[in-house]
Each structure stands twice: as structure tokens, then as C-alpha cells.
PDB file of C-alpha atoms in Angstrom:
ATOM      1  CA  UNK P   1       5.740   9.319  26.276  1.00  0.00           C
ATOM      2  CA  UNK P   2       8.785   8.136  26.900  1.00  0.00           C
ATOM      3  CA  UNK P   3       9.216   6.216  23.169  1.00  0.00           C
ATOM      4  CA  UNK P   4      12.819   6.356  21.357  1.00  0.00           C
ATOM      5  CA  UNK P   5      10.840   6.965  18.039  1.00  0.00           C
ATOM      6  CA  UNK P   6       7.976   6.890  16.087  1.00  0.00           C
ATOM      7  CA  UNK P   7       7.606   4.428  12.720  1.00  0.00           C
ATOM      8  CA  UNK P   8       5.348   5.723   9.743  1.00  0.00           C
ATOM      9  CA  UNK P   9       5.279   4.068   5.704  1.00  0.00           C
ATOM     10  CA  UNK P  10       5.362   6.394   2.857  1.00  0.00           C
ATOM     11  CA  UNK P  11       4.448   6.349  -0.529  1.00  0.00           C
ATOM     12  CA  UNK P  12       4.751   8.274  -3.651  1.00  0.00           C
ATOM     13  CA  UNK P  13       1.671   9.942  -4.913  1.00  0.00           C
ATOM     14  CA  UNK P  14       0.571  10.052  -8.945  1.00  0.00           C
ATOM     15  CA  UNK P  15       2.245  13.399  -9.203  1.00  0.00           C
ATOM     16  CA  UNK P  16       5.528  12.500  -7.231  1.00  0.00           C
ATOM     17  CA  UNK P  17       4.888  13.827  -3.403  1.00  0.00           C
ATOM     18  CA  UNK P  18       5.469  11.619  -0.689  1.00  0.00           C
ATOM     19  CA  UNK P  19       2.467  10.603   1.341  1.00  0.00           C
ATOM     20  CA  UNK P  20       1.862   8.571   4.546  1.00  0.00           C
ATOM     21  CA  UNK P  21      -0.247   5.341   4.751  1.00  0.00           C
ATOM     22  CA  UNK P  22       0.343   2.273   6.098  1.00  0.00           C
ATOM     23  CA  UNK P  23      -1.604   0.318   2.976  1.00  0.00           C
ATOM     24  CA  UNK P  24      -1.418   1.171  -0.496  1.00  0.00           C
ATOM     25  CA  UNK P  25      -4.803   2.333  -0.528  1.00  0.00           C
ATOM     26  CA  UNK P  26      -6.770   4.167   2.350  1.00  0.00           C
ATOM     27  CA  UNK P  27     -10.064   2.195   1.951  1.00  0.00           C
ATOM     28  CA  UNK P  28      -9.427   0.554   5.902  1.00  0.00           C
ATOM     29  CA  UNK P  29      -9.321   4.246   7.058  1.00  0.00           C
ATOM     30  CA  UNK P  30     -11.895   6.174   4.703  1.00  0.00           C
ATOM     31  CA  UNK P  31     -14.123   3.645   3.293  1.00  0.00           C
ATOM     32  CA  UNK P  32     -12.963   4.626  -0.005  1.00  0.00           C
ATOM     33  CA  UNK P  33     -11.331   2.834  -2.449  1.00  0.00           C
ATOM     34  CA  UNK P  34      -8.148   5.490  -3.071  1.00  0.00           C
ATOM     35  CA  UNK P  35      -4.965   3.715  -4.017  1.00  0.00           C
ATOM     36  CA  UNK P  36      -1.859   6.240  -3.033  1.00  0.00           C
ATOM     37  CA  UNK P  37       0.510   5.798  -5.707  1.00  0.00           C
ATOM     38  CA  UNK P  38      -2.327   6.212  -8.338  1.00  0.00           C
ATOM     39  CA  UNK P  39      -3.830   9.667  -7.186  1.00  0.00           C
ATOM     40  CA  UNK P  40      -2.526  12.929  -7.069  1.00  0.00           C
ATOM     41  CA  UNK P  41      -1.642  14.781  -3.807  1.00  0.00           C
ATOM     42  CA  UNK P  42      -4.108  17.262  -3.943  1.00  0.00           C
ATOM     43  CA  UNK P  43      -6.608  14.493  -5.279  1.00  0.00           C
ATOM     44  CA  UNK P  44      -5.621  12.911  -1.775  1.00  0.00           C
ATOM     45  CA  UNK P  45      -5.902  15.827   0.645  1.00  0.00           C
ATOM     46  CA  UNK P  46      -9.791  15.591  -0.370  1.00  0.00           C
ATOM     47  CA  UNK P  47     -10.012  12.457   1.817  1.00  0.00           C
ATOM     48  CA  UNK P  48     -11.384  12.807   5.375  1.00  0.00           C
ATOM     49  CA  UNK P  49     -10.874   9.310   7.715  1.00  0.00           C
ATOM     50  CA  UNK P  50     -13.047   7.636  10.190  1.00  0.00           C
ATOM     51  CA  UNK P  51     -12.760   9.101  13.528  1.00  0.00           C
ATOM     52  CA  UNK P  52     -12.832   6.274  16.230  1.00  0.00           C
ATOM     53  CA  UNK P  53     -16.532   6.502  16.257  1.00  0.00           C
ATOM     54  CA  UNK P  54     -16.603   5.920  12.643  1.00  0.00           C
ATOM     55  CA  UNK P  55     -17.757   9.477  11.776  1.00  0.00           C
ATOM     56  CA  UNK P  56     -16.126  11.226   8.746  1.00  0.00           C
ATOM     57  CA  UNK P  57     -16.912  14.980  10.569  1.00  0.00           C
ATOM     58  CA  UNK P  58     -13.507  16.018  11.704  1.00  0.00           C
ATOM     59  CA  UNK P  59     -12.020  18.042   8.595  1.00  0.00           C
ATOM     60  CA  UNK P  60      -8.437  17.355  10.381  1.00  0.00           C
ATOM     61  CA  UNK P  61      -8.834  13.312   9.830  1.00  0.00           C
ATOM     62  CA  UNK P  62      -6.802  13.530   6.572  1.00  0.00           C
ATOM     63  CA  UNK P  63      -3.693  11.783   4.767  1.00  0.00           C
ATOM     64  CA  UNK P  64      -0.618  13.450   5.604  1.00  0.00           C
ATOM     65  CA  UNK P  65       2.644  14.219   3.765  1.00  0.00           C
ATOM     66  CA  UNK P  66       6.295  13.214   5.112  1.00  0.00           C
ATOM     67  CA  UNK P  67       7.288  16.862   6.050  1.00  0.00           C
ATOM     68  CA  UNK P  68       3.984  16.557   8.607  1.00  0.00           C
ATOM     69  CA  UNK P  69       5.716  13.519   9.807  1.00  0.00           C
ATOM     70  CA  UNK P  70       9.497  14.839   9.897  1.00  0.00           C
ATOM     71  CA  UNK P  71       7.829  17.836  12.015  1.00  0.00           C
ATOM     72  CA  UNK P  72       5.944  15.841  14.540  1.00  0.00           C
ATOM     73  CA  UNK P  73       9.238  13.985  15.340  1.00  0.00           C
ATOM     74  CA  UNK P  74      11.529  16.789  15.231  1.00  0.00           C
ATOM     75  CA  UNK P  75       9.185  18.523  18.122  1.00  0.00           C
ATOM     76  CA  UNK P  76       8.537  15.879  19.942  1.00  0.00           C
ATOM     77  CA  UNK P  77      12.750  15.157  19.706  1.00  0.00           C
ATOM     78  CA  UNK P  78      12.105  11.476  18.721  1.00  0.00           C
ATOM     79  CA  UNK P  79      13.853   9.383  16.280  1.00  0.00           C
ATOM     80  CA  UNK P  80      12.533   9.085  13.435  1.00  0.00           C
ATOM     81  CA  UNK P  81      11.832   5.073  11.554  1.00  0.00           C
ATOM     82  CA  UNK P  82      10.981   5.753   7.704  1.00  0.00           C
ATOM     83  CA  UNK P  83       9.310   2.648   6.274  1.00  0.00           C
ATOM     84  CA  UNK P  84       9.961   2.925   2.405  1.00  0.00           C
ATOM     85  CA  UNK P  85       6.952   1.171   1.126  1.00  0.00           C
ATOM     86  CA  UNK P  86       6.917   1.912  -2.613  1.00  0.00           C
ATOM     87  CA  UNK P  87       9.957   0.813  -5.049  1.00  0.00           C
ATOM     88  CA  UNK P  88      11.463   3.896  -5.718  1.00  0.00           C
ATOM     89  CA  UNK P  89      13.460   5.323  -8.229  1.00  0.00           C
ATOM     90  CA  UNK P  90      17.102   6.711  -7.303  1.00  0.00           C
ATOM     91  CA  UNK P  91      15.655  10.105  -8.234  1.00  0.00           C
ATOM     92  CA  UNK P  92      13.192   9.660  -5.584  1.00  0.00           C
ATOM     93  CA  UNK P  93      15.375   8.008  -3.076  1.00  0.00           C
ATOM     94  CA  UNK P  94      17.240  11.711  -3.533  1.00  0.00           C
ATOM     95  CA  UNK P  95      14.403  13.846  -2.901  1.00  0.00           C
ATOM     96  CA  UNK P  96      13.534  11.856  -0.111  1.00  0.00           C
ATOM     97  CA  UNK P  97      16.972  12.239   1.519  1.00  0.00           C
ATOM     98  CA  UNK P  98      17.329  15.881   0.596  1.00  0.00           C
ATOM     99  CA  UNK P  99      13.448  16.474   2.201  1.00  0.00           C
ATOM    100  CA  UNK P 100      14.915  14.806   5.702  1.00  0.00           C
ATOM    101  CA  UNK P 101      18.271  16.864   5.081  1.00  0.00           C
ATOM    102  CA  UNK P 102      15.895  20.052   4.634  1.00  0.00           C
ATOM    103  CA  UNK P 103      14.433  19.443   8.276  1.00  0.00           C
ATOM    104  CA  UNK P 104      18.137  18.776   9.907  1.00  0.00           C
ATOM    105  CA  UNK P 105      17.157  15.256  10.746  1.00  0.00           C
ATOM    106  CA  UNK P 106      19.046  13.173   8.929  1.00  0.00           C
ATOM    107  CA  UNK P 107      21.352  11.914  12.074  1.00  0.00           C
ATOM    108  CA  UNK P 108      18.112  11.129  13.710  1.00  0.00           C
ATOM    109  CA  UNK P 109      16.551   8.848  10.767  1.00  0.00           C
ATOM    110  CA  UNK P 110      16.599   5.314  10.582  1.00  0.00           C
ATOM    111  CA  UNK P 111      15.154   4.091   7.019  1.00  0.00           C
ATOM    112  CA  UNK P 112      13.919   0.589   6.766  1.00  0.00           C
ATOM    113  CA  UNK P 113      11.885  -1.100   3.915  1.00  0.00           C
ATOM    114  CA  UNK P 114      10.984  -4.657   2.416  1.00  0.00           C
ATOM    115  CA  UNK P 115      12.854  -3.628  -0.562  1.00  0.00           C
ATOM    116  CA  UNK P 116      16.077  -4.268  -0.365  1.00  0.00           C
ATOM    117  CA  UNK P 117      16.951  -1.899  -3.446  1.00  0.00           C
ATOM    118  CA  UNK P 118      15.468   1.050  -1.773  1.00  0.00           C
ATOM    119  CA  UNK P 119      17.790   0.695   1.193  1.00  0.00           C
ATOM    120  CA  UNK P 120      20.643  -0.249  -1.411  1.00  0.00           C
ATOM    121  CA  UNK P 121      19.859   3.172  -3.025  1.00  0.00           C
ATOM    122  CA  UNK P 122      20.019   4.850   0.134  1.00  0.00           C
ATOM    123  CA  UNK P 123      23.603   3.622   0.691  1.00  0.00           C
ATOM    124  CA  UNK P 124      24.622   4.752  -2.693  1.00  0.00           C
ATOM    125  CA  UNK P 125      24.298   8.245  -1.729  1.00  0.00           C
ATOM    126  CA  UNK P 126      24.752   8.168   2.014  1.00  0.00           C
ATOM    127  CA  UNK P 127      27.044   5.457   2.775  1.00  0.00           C
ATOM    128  CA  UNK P 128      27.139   6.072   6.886  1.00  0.00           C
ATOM    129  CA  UNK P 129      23.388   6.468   7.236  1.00  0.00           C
ATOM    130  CA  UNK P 130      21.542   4.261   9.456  1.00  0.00           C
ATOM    131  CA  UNK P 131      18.930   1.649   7.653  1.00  0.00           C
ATOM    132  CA  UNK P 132      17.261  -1.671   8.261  1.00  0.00           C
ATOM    133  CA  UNK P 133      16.077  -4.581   5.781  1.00  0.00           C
ATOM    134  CA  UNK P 134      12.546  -5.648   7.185  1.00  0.00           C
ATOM    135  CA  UNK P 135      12.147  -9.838   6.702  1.00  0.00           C
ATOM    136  CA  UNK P 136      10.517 -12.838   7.457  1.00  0.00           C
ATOM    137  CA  UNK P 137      13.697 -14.778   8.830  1.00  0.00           C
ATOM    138  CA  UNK P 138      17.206 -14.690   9.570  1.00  0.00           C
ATOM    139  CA  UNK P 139      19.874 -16.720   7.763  1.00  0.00           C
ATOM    140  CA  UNK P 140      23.557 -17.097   7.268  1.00  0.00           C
ATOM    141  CA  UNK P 141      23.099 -15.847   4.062  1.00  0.00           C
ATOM    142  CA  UNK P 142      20.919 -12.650   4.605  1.00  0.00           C
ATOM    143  CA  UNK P 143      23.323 -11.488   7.661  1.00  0.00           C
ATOM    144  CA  UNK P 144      26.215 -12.119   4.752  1.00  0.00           C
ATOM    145  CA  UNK P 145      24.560 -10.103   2.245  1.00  0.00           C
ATOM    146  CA  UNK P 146      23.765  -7.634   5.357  1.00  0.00           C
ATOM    147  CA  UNK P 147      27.160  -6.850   6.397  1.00  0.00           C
ATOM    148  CA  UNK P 148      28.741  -6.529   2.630  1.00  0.00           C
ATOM    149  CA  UNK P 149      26.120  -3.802   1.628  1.00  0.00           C
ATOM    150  CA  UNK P 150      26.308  -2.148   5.888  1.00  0.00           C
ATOM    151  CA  UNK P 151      22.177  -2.812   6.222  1.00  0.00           C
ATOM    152  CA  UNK P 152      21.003  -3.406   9.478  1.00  0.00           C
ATOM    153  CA  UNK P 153      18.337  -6.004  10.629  1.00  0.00           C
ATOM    154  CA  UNK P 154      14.410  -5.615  11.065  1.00  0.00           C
ATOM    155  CA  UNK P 155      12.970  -8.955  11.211  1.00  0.00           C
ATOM    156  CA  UNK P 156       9.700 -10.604  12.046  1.00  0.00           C
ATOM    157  CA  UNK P 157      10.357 -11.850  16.139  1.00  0.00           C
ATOM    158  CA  UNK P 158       8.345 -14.736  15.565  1.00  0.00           C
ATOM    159  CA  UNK P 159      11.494 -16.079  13.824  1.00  0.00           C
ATOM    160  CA  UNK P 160      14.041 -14.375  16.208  1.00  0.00           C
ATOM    161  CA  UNK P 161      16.024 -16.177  18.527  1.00  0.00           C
ATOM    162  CA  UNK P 162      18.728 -15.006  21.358  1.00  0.00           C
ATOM    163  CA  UNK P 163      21.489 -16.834  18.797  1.00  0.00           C
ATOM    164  CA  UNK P 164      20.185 -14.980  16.145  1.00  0.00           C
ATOM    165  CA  UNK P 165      20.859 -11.836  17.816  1.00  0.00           C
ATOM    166  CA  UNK P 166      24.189 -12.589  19.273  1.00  0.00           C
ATOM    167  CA  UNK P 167      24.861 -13.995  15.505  1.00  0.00           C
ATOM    168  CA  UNK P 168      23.392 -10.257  14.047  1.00  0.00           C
ATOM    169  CA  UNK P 169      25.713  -8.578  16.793  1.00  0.00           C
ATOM    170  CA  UNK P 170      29.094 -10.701  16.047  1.00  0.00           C
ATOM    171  CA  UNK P 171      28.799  -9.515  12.300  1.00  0.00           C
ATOM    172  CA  UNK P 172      28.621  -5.863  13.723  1.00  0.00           C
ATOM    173  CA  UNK P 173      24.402  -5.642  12.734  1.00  0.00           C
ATOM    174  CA  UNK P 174      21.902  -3.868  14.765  1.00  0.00           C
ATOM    175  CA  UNK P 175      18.958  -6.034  15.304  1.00  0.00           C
ATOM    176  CA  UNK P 176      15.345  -4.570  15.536  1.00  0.00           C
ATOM    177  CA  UNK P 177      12.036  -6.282  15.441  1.00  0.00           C
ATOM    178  CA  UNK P 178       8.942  -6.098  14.564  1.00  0.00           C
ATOM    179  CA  UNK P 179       5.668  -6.414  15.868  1.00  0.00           C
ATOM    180  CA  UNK P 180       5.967  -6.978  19.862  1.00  0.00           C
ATOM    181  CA  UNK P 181       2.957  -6.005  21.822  1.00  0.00           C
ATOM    182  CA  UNK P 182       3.355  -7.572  25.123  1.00  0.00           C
ATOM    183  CA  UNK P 183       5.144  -6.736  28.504  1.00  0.00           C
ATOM    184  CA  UNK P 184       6.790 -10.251  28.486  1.00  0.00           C
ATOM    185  CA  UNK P 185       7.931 -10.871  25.019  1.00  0.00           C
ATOM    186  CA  UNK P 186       9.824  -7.685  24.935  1.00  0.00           C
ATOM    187  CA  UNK P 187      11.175  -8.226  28.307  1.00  0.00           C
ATOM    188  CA  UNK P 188      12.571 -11.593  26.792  1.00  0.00           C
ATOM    189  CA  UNK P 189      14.014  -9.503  24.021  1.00  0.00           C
ATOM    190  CA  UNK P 190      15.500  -6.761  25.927  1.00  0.00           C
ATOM    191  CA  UNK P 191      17.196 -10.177  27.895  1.00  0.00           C
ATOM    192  CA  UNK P 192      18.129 -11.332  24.512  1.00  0.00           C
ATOM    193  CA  UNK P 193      20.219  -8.227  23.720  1.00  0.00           C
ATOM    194  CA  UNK P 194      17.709  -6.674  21.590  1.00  0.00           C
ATOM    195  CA  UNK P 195      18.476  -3.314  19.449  1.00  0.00           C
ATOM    196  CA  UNK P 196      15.050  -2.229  18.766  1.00  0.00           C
ATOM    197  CA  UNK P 197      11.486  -2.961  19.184  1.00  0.00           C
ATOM    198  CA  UNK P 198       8.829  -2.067  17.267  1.00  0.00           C
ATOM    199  CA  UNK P 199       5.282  -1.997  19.048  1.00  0.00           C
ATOM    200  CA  UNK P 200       1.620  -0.802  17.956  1.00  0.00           C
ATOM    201  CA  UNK P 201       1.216  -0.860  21.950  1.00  0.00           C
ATOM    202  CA  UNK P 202       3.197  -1.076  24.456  1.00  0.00           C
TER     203      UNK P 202
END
């Protein structure tokens, strides 16, 4: 399709790989009670998910790592949106960055996270690259602390207003949002000036 990019969350395993999974445990997807960052990779790669039928046949259902991910976007030529869900260490803020580096996609990686320390961390060692702060709500003093440390904006569009964004773009911040699953409230957006938007969807 004709997307910009595709969004996945990673976590660090027990053993210190990088897996994907939207919640820190895959019990929604596998009916078992696995939590991500307390199991080993290979511990992991054991787990088959529910097909949409709810069968657990297909041997292919199964967590991925983020090199899978990296090489599904670098085929498909799509962006790539890196949701940094567990609080990593600068050590494995490195390996992270030198993983994306290894695939040549580093120009083509946005990294965003609810942790404003991971995205901190990611500045430290690549000052240019392009990352977003996901939050609840936009303030004078969030864009402020925004602009000093050069993090871009990911917030919550129930909170998001065309002021906001023309405030985000005056300070020099790319906006994104997330979630927007209908035709008409991302029209509005795209009206509003919108950056980004981030869709399950549309």
C-alpha cells in the first residue's frame, strides 16, 4: 500500500536481544502468560500466536526480532517508526543504533518512545537523527523542553489542536499523532498542518 511507514514496539529479551511486541507480555496474542523482558530469546521463539481463527497451527505465527522488522521495511522501501518500549540502558540504546546502522537504514528511522531518556540517549550519540516523545498533551513547557533537547512531537490527537500544531511548527517541531482511524479526523488533521499520522486502519 501506499503507507509512508510502518510502526512496531520493541523490547529487550532476558538475555539482551531485541524483540517485537506491542505489550510486555504476549498473553493477548498466545494465550500464554510470557512476559518479554523476563525470557530468553530462544525461550521466546518457542511461542506460536493465534491465527485469526484462534488456532495455534501455523508454525510461522511467532514473535519476531528487530532485524525481521528492519528487513520487512527496507524491502518494502518504507520508513521505518521504532517505538522504544523498555527503559534502556545507553549500552543498549548503542546496539540498537548500530543494528539499524548494520541494515543502512538509519536515514530512514524515526525512533519514538514514552521515555523520554531513551530518546535523550539516542541524541547523545546521534545528535541529527530523527525522534519523537509520545504524550498525553501538549504544553508550553513540553514544546520548551522539546526544542532544547531537538525531540520531535508524538502526541495523543484527542488533545491536539490546529494551535497546537502551528505552536509545534513555530518552535521548528514535527508534529505526529497517534491513534487516528477515521477518514474525517485525519482529513481535519492533514487541514491542520499535520506531520504524521499514526493509524491501526486507515
Amino acid at each position: 500500500r501506499s503507507y509512508y511507514g510502518g510502526e512496531t514496539d520493541i523490547y529487550r529479551t532476558s538475555d539482551e536481544h531485541f524483540v517485537i511486541g506491542h505489550d510486555d507480555n504476549y498473553t493477548r496474542i498466545s494465550g500464554e502468560e510470557i512476559y518479554l523482558e523476563k525470557t530468553s530469546l530462544a525461550e521466546l521463539e518457542k511461542i506460536v500466536f493465534f491465527d485469526k481463527d484462534g488456532d495455534k497451527i501455523r508454525a510461522d505465527l511467532r514473535p519476531a526480532r528487530l532485524e525481521s522488522y528492519l528487513k520487512i521495511v527496507k524491502k518494502y522501501e518504507k520508513h521505518a517508526v521504532l517505538e522504544l518500549k523498555s527503559d534502556f540502558t545507553d549500552e543498549e540504546i548503542a546496539k540498537i543504533i548500530e543494528i539499524v546502522k548494520s541494515y543502512g537504514y538509519l536515514e530512514n528511522t524515526t525512533f519514538i518512545s514514552f521515555i523520554y531518556d531513551n530518546l535523550t540517549k539516542i541524541k547523545k550519540l546521534l545528535p541529527n537523527q530523527s525522534a519523537q516523545y509520545l504524550f498525553w498533551k501538549i504544553t508550553d513547557e513540553e514544546i520548551a523542553r522539546l526544542v532544547r533537547d531537538k525531540i520531535d512531537v508524538d502526541v495523543w490527537v484527542k488533545e491536539l489542536t490546529r494551535e497546537q500544531i502551528e505552536a509545534c511548527h513555530k518552535a521548528g517541531l514535527t508534529v505526529n499523532c497517534w491513534t487516528v482511524d477515521t477518514a474525517e479526523e485525519a482529513e481535519k488533521l492533514i487541514d491542520w498542518g499535520i506531520d504524521f499520522i499514526t493509524t491501526n486502519i486507515l
